[in-house]
mmCIF file of C-alpha atoms and ligand atoms in Angstrom:
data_model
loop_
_atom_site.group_PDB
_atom_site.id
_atom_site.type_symbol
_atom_site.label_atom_id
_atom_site.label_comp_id
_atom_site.label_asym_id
_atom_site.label_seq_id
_atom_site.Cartn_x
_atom_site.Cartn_y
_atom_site.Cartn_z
ATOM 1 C CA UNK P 1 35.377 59.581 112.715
ATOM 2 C CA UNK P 2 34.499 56.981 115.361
ATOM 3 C CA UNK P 3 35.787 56.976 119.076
ATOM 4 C CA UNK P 4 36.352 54.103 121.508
ATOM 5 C CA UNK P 5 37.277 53.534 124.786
ATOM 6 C CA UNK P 6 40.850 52.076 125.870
ATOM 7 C CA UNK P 7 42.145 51.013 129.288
ATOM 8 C CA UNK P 8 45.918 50.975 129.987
ATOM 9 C CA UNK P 9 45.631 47.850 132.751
ATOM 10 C CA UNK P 10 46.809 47.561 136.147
ATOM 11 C CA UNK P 11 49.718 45.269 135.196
ATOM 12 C CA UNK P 12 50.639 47.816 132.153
ATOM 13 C CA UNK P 13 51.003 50.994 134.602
ATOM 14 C CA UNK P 14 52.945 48.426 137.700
ATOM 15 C CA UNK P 15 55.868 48.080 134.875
ATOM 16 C CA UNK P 16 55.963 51.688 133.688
ATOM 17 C CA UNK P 17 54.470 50.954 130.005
ATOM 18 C CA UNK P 18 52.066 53.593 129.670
ATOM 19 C CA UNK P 19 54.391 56.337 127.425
ATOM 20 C CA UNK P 20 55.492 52.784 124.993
ATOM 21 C CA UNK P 21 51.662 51.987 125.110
ATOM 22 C CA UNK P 22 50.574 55.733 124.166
ATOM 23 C CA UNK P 23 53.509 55.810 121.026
ATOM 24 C CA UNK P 24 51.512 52.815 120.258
ATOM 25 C CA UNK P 25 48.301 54.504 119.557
ATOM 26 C CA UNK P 26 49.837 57.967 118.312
ATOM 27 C CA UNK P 27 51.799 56.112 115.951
ATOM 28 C CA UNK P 28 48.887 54.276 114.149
ATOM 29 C CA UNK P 29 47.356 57.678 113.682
ATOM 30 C CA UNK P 30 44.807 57.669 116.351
ATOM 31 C CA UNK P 31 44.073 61.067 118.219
ATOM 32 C CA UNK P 32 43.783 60.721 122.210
ATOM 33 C CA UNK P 33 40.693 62.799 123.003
ATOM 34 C CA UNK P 34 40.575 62.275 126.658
ATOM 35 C CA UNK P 35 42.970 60.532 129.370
ATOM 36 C CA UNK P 36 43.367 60.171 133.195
ATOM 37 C CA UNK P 37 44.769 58.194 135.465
ATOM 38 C CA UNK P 38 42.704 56.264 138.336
ATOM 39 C CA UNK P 39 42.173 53.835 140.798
ATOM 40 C CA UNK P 40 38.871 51.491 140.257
ATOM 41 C CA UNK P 41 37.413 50.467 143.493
ATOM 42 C CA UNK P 42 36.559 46.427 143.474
ATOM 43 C CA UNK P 43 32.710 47.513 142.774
ATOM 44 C CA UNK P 44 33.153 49.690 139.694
ATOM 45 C CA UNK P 45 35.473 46.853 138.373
ATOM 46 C CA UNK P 46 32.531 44.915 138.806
ATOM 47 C CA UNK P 47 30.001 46.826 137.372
ATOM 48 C CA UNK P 48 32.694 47.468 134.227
ATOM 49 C CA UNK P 49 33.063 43.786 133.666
ATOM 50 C CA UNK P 50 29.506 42.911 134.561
ATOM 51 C CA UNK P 51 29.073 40.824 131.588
ATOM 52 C CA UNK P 52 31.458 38.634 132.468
ATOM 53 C CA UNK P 53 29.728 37.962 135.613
ATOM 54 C CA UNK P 54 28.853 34.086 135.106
ATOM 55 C CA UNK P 55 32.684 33.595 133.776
ATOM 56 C CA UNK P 56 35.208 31.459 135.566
ATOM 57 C CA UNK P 57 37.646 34.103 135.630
ATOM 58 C CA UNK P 58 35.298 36.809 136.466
ATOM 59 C CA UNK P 59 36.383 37.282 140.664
ATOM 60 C CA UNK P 60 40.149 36.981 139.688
ATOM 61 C CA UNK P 61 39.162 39.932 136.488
ATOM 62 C CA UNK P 62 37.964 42.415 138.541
ATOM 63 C CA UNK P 63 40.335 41.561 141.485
ATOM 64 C CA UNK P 64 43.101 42.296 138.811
ATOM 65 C CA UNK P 65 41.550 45.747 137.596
ATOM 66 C CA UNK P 66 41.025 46.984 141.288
ATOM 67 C CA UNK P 67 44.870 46.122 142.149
ATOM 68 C CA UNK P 68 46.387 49.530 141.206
ATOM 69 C CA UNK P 69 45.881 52.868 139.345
ATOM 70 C CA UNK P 70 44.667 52.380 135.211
ATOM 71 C CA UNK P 71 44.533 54.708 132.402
ATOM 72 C CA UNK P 72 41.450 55.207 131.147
ATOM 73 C CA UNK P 73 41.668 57.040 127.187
ATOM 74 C CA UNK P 74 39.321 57.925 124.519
ATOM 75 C CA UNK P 75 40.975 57.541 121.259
ATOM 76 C CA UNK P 76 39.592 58.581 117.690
ATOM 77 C CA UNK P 77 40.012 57.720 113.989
ATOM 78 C CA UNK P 78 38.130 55.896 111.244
ATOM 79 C CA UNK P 79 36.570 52.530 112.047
ATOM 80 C CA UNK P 80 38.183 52.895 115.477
ATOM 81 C CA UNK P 81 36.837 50.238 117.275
ATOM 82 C CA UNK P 82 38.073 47.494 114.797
ATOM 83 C CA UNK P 83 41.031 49.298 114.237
ATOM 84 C CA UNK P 84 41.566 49.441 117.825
ATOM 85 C CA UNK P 85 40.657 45.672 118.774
ATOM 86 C CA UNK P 86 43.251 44.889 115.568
ATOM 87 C CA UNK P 87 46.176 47.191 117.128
ATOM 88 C CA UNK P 88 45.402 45.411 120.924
ATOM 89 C CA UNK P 89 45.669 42.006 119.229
ATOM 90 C CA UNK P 90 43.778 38.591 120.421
ATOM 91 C CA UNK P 91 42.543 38.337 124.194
ATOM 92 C CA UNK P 92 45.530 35.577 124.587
ATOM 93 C CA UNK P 93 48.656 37.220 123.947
ATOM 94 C CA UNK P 94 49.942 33.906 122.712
ATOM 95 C CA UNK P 95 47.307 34.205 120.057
ATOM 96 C CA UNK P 96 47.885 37.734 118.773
ATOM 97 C CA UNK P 97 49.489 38.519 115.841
ATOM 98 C CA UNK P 98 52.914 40.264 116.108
ATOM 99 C CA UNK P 99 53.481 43.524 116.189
ATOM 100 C CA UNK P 100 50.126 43.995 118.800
ATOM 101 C CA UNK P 101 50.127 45.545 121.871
ATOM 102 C CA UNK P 102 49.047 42.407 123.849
ATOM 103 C CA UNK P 103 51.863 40.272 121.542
ATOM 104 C CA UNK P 104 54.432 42.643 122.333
ATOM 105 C CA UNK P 105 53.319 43.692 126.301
ATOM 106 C CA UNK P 106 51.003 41.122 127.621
ATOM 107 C CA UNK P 107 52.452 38.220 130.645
ATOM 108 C CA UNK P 108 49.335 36.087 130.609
ATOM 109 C CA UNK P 109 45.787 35.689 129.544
ATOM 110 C CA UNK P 110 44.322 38.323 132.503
ATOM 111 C CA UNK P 111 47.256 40.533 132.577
ATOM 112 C CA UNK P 112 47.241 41.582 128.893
ATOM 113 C CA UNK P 113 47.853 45.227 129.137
ATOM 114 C CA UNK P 114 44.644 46.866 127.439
ATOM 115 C CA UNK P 115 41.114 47.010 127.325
ATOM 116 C CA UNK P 116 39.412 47.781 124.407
ATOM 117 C CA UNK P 117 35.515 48.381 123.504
ATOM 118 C CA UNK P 118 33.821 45.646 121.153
ATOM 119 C CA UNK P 119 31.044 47.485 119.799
ATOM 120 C CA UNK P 120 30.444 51.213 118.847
ATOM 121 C CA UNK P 121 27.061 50.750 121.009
ATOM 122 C CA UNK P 122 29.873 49.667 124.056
ATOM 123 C CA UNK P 123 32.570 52.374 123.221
ATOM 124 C CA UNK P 124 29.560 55.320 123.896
ATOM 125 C CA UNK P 125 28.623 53.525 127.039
ATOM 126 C CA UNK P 126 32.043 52.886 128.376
ATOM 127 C CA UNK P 127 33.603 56.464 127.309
ATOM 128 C CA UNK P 128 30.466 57.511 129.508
ATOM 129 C CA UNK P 129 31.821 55.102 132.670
ATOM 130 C CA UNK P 130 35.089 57.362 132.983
ATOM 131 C CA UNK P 131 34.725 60.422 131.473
ATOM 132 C CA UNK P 132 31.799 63.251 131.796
ATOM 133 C CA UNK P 133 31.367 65.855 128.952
ATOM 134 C CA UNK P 134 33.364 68.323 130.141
ATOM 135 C CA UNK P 135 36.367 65.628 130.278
ATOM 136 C CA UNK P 136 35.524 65.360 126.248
ATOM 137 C CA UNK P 137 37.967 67.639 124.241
HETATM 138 P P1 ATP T 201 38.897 43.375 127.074
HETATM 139 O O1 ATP T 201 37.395 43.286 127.293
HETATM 140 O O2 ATP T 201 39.679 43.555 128.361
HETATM 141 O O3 ATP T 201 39.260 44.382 126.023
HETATM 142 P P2 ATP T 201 38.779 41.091 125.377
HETATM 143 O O4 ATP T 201 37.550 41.730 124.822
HETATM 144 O O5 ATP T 201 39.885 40.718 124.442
HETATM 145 O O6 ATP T 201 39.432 41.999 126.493
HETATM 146 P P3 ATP T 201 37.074 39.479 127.043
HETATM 147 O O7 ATP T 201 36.614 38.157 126.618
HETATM 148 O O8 ATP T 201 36.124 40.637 127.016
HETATM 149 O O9 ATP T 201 38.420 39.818 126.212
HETATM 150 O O10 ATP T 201 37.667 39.328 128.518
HETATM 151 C C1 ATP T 201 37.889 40.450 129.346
HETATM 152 C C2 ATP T 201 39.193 40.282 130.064
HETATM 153 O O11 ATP T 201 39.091 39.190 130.981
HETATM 154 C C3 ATP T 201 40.403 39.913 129.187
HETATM 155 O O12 ATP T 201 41.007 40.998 128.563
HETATM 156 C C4 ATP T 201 41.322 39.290 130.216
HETATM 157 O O13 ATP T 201 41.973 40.275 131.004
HETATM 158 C C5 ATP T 201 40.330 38.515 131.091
HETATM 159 N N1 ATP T 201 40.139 37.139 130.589
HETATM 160 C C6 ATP T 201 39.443 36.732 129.505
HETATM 161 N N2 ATP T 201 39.469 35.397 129.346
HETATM 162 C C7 ATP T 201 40.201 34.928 130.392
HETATM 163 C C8 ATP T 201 40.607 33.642 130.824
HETATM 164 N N3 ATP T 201 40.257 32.542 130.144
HETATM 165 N N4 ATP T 201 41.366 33.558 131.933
HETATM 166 C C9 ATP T 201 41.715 34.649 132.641
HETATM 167 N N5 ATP T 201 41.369 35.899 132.297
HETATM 168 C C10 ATP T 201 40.624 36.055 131.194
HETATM 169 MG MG1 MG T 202 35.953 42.498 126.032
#
């Protein structure tokens, strides 16, 4: 079994889709293993996204993440990253297959609803950006 980390967005919690995005993941048989609900100040929205740091769209990203509360969730099940990254659908919701989250949920290239980890090296260290061990079920 793998885990990875998933972020309900900013724009996903304004319009009350965080039970419809949950069914999604319960539905394709993942397990959630840990969830909250918080408010990213404009500096950990940096630090999260630092990789995106010399990217064009970088200030607007993080402005975006730091607008309003997000859902931070560790989810589980085999090959879960790719399975994960399948069920979220392309970056550009005009690009993702139907039947994705981002497809189904997303307004725009930024506000696309989820986050998802693109590595198992990046799931362990973003799991470890929100939740301690005791958070871990
Ligand atoms: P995420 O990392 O959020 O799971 P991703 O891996 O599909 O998404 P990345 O390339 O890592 O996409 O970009 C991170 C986030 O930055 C995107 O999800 C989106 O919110 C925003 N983003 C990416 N490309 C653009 C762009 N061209 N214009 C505006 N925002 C963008
Ligand atoms: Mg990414």
């Amino acid at each position: 079994m793998e885990q990875t980390l998933v972020i309900i967005k900013p724009d996903a919690v304004k319009r009350k889709l965080i039970g419809k995005i949950l069914q999604r993941y319960e539905r394709a048989e993942f397990t959630i293993r840990a969830i909250k609900i918080i408010q990213l100040s404009e500096n950990r929205a940096k630090e999260f996204y630092s990789v995106h740091q010399e990217k064009p769209f970088y200030n607007d990203l993080v402005a975006f993440m730091a607008s309003g509360p997000c859902v931070p969730l560790i989810i589980e099940a085999e090959d879960a990253v790719m399975r994960n990254r399948e069920l979220m659908g392309a970056t550009n919701y005009k690009e993702a297959k139907e039947g994705t989250i981002r497809r189904e949920f997303a307004t725009s290239i930024q506000e696309n609803c989820v986050h998802g980890s693109d590595s198992a090296e990046n799931s362990h260290k973003e799991i470890r950006f929100f939740f301690t061990e005791s958070e871990l079920v």
